[in-house]
Short mmCIF file of C-alpha atoms and ligand atoms in Angstrom, two decimals:
data_model
loop_
_atom_site.label_atom_id
_atom_site.label_comp_id
_atom_site.label_asym_id
_atom_site.label_seq_id
_atom_site.Cartn_x
_atom_site.Cartn_y
_atom_site.Cartn_z
CA MET A 21 107.11 109.04 68.87
CA LYS A 22 103.97 107.24 69.93
CA PRO A 23 102.86 106.39 73.45
CA PHE A 24 103.34 102.79 74.49
CA LEU A 25 102.34 100.63 77.39
CA PHE A 26 105.44 99.57 79.29
CA VAL A 27 105.01 96.60 81.61
CA THR A 28 107.92 95.25 83.59
CA ASP A 29 108.74 92.77 86.29
CA LEU A 30 110.86 94.29 89.08
CA ASP A 31 113.36 91.91 90.72
CA HIS A 32 116.21 91.05 88.34
CA THR A 33 114.36 92.73 85.46
CA LEU A 34 113.86 96.46 86.10
CA VAL A 35 116.02 96.29 89.23
CA GLY A 36 119.52 94.83 89.43
CA ASN A 37 121.63 97.12 87.23
CA ASP A 38 121.71 100.46 89.05
CA GLN A 39 123.29 102.60 86.38
CA ALA A 40 120.95 101.40 83.63
CA LEU A 41 117.96 101.77 85.96
CA VAL A 42 118.69 105.46 86.48
CA GLU A 43 118.96 105.99 82.72
CA LEU A 44 115.83 103.98 81.89
CA SER A 45 113.77 105.71 84.60
CA LYS A 46 114.71 109.10 83.22
CA ILE A 47 113.80 108.10 79.65
CA LEU A 48 110.48 106.54 80.68
CA SER A 49 109.44 109.52 82.81
CA GLN A 50 110.17 111.85 79.93
CA HIS A 51 108.29 109.62 77.46
CA ARG A 52 105.30 109.53 79.78
CA GLN A 53 105.34 113.30 80.08
CA ASP A 54 105.81 113.95 76.34
CA TYR A 55 103.69 111.23 74.74
CA GLY A 56 101.42 109.70 77.39
CA THR A 57 103.30 106.42 77.70
CA LYS A 58 102.07 104.37 80.64
CA ILE A 59 104.29 102.54 83.11
CA VAL A 60 103.22 99.37 84.87
CA TYR A 61 105.16 97.28 87.38
CA ALA A 62 104.13 93.64 87.51
CA THR A 63 105.69 91.91 90.49
CA GLY A 64 105.35 88.81 92.61
CA ARG A 65 105.85 91.03 95.65
CA SER A 66 103.04 92.05 97.97
CA PRO A 67 102.34 95.79 98.34
CA VAL A 68 104.44 95.83 101.55
CA LEU A 69 107.52 94.31 99.92
CA TYR A 70 106.97 96.45 96.83
CA ARG A 71 107.16 99.64 98.93
CA GLU A 72 110.44 98.49 100.45
CA LEU A 73 111.96 98.03 97.01
CA GLN A 74 110.46 101.26 95.71
CA VAL A 75 112.12 103.28 98.46
CA GLU A 76 115.39 101.35 98.32
CA GLN A 77 115.75 101.75 94.54
CA ASN A 78 114.02 105.11 94.18
CA LEU A 79 111.64 103.68 91.57
CA ILE A 80 109.47 106.18 89.68
CA GLU A 81 105.74 105.99 90.47
CA PRO A 82 103.98 103.66 88.03
CA ASP A 83 100.57 104.35 86.48
CA ALA A 84 99.53 100.95 87.73
CA LEU A 85 101.06 98.45 90.08
CA VAL A 86 100.32 94.77 89.56
CA CYS A 87 101.21 92.96 92.78
CA SER A 88 101.24 89.43 94.11
CA VAL A 89 101.77 87.79 90.68
CA GLY A 90 98.83 89.53 89.05
CA THR A 91 96.21 89.07 91.75
CA GLU A 92 96.07 92.76 92.75
CA ILE A 93 96.03 95.88 90.58
CA TYR A 94 96.53 99.34 92.10
CA LEU A 95 95.80 102.28 89.81
CA ASN A 96 97.45 105.71 90.04
CA GLY A 97 99.00 105.19 93.46
CA SER A 98 95.76 104.08 95.14
CA ASP A 99 96.01 102.05 98.37
CA HIS A 100 93.00 99.98 97.38
CA PRO A 101 93.08 97.18 94.84
CA ASP A 102 90.95 97.76 91.75
CA THR A 103 87.59 96.09 92.33
CA GLY A 104 86.99 95.58 88.60
CA TRP A 105 89.90 93.15 88.67
CA SER A 106 88.99 91.50 92.02
CA ASP A 107 85.49 90.80 90.67
CA ILE A 108 87.04 88.83 87.81
CA LEU A 109 89.13 86.73 90.20
CA ALA A 110 86.53 85.91 92.83
CA PRO A 111 84.37 83.19 91.16
CA GLY A 112 85.57 79.71 92.10
CA TRP A 113 88.25 80.95 94.51
CA ASN A 114 88.38 79.84 98.16
CA ARG A 115 91.64 80.75 99.86
CA GLU A 116 90.98 78.88 103.14
CA LEU A 117 90.26 75.68 101.27
CA VAL A 118 93.36 76.06 99.08
CA PHE A 119 95.58 76.76 102.06
CA SER A 120 94.32 73.89 104.18
CA ALA A 121 94.57 71.40 101.31
CA ALA A 122 98.08 72.48 100.30
CA LYS A 123 99.64 72.77 103.76
CA SER A 124 99.25 69.03 104.31
CA PHE A 125 102.22 68.53 101.95
CA SER A 126 105.26 68.45 104.20
CA GLU A 127 107.53 69.63 101.35
CA LEU A 128 105.83 73.02 101.43
CA THR A 129 106.78 75.82 103.81
CA PRO A 130 104.27 78.68 104.04
CA GLN A 131 105.68 82.07 103.03
CA PRO A 132 105.47 84.97 105.54
CA ASP A 133 102.05 86.41 106.36
CA SER A 134 102.73 89.56 104.34
CA GLU A 135 102.88 87.37 101.19
CA GLN A 136 99.60 85.56 101.90
CA ARG A 137 97.08 87.64 99.98
CA PRO A 138 93.31 87.61 99.40
CA PHE A 139 93.82 85.95 96.02
CA LYS A 140 97.18 84.24 96.53
CA VAL A 141 98.40 81.41 98.75
CA SER A 142 102.20 81.15 98.76
CA PHE A 143 104.74 78.55 99.82
CA PHE A 144 108.42 77.88 99.47
CA VAL A 145 109.32 74.62 97.78
CA LYS A 146 112.82 73.54 96.84
CA GLN A 147 113.58 73.12 93.16
CA GLU A 148 114.61 69.48 93.55
CA LEU A 149 111.22 68.62 95.05
CA ALA A 150 109.12 70.76 92.72
CA ASP A 151 108.87 68.43 89.72
CA LYS A 152 107.52 65.61 91.82
CA ILE A 153 105.31 67.51 94.21
CA LEU A 154 103.60 70.12 92.02
CA PRO A 155 101.53 67.62 89.99
CA GLU A 156 100.49 65.93 93.25
CA ILE A 157 99.31 69.20 94.73
CA GLU A 158 97.46 70.01 91.54
CA THR A 159 95.71 66.64 91.56
CA LYS A 160 94.68 67.07 95.17
CA LEU A 161 93.31 70.57 94.60
CA GLN A 162 91.40 69.48 91.50
CA LYS A 163 89.21 67.34 93.72
CA TYR A 164 87.71 70.50 95.20
CA ALA A 165 86.64 71.83 91.80
CA LEU A 166 88.33 75.18 92.40
CA ASN A 167 89.30 77.57 89.60
CA ILE A 168 92.96 77.71 90.51
CA LYS A 169 96.43 77.31 89.08
CA LEU A 170 99.96 76.84 90.34
CA ILE A 171 102.79 79.20 89.42
CA TYR A 172 106.33 78.13 90.25
CA SER A 173 109.13 80.64 90.00
CA SER A 174 112.77 81.35 90.76
CA GLY A 175 113.40 77.82 91.97
CA ILE A 176 111.62 78.47 95.27
CA ASP A 177 108.28 80.33 95.09
CA LEU A 178 105.04 78.43 94.68
CA ASP A 179 101.98 80.62 94.28
CA ILE A 180 98.48 79.24 94.06
CA VAL A 181 96.15 81.79 92.47
CA PRO A 182 92.78 82.01 90.70
CA LEU A 183 92.80 80.50 87.21
CA SER A 184 91.94 83.87 85.67
CA SER A 185 94.91 85.55 87.31
CA ASP A 186 98.52 85.97 86.39
CA LYS A 187 100.75 88.82 85.30
CA GLY A 188 99.72 88.34 81.68
CA GLN A 189 95.99 88.54 82.24
CA ALA A 190 96.40 91.54 84.56
CA MET A 191 98.49 93.23 81.86
CA GLN A 192 95.80 92.62 79.24
CA PHE A 193 93.13 93.97 81.60
CA LEU A 194 95.10 97.23 81.78
CA ARG A 195 95.91 97.24 78.07
CA GLN A 196 92.23 97.02 77.20
CA LYS A 197 91.26 99.53 79.85
CA TRP A 198 93.71 102.09 78.45
CA LYS A 199 93.16 101.04 74.83
CA PHE A 200 96.71 100.20 73.81
CA ALA A 201 97.16 97.88 70.83
CA ALA A 202 99.25 94.75 71.44
CA GLU A 203 101.94 96.12 69.11
CA GLN A 204 102.15 99.29 71.24
CA THR A 205 102.66 97.23 74.37
CA VAL A 206 105.94 95.81 75.63
CA VAL A 207 106.45 93.39 78.51
CA CYS A 208 109.75 92.59 80.26
CA GLY A 209 110.77 89.74 82.52
CA ASP A 210 113.41 87.34 83.77
CA SER A 211 111.76 84.35 85.44
CA GLY A 212 109.01 81.75 85.49
CA ASN A 213 106.17 83.94 86.69
CA ASP A 214 106.88 86.29 83.76
CA ILE A 215 106.09 83.59 81.19
CA ALA A 216 102.43 84.60 81.52
CA LEU A 217 103.37 88.09 80.30
CA PHE A 218 105.01 86.69 77.18
CA ALA A 219 102.56 83.89 76.46
CA VAL A 220 99.21 85.63 76.71
CA GLY A 221 99.12 87.43 73.33
CA ASN A 222 101.05 89.37 70.71
CA GLU A 223 102.52 92.03 72.95
CA ARG A 224 106.20 92.74 72.32
CA GLY A 225 108.43 90.93 74.80
CA ILE A 226 111.88 91.63 76.20
CA ILE A 227 113.71 88.86 78.01
CA VAL A 228 116.63 90.38 79.90
CA GLY A 229 120.11 88.93 79.39
CA ASN A 230 120.27 87.58 82.93
CA ALA A 231 117.01 85.59 82.60
CA ARG A 232 116.62 82.36 84.54
CA ALA A 233 116.86 78.96 82.90
CA GLU A 234 113.12 78.27 83.35
CA LEU A 235 112.23 81.27 81.15
CA LEU A 236 114.98 80.65 78.57
CA GLN A 237 113.88 77.05 78.23
CA TRP A 238 110.30 78.14 77.62
CA HIS A 239 111.50 80.76 75.10
CA THR A 240 113.42 78.08 73.19
CA GLU A 241 110.41 75.79 73.12
CA TYR A 242 107.97 78.50 72.04
CA PRO A 243 109.94 80.97 69.91
CA ASN A 244 108.20 84.10 68.65
CA ASP A 245 109.25 87.01 66.41
CA TYR A 246 107.65 89.44 68.83
CA ARG A 247 110.05 88.47 71.56
CA TYR A 248 113.56 89.85 71.95
CA LEU A 249 116.27 88.16 73.95
CA ALA A 250 118.55 90.95 75.20
CA GLN A 251 122.26 90.77 75.85
CA GLY A 252 122.24 93.42 78.57
CA PHE A 253 121.33 92.70 82.14
CA CYS A 254 118.16 94.02 83.79
CA ALA A 255 117.38 97.66 82.85
CA GLY A 256 120.28 97.54 80.37
CA GLY A 257 118.53 94.73 78.51
CA ILE A 258 115.23 96.60 78.63
CA LEU A 259 116.78 99.70 77.03
CA GLU A 260 118.27 97.51 74.33
CA GLY A 261 114.88 95.91 73.62
CA LEU A 262 112.98 99.23 73.58
CA HIS A 263 115.34 100.44 70.85
CA TYR A 264 115.10 97.12 68.99
CA PHE A 265 111.30 97.41 68.78
CA GLY A 266 111.44 101.10 67.89
CA PHE A 267 109.65 102.35 71.02
CA LEU A 268 112.60 104.68 71.63
CA GLU A 269 114.59 106.67 69.10
MG1 MG B 5 111.96 88.79 88.41
#
């Protein structure tokens, strides 16, 4: 077997099917030990909320942790975000300006302080308001000539981040750093902020069986042979996909 780069979202992708998670964790740890496979978690959570989940679910230590929808990368358990990645995000980013411009929209509720990050400004916005309000926010922010983009996910989370940042671009940064080919890389997700993982290149993709409508709709609009829609839920769907692509025997 060959090493592969395994990149997965956490909530409702890796986590959410306890029995399958135990099995998958065991298989991945062994594969890492035997073949040098690398494990990456790519989550919308901040480091604080990640730690809570890690303890709660007894998650194995990843080789890299991508937090806050791709805006922070922590290598080998470090407490400090990788500066190589921060340097890529910094040009054209101004978090104070983004926050003050966006908070004037009454439809937006700021997320807790722990989720406000150096390269991410986050709000809650209800699904029924999102279609109308997101283009308006985008138009307003464009006036400031910032390099930013909006990511809407799970029918509630609005993240405003640097243009050069999302889970997909963070994944590719790691893939190139560790020299994994796209065909030896697999990405897994369930919701809107995972689209970036699937859309960025030719990496193999696993959409778990419990994926949200926003991701399934995108998958239907942009089908791709490199993407597998699993039947199983969460880690069960991931195991199914890893076998489908031949990463596991
Ligand atoms: Mg998720």
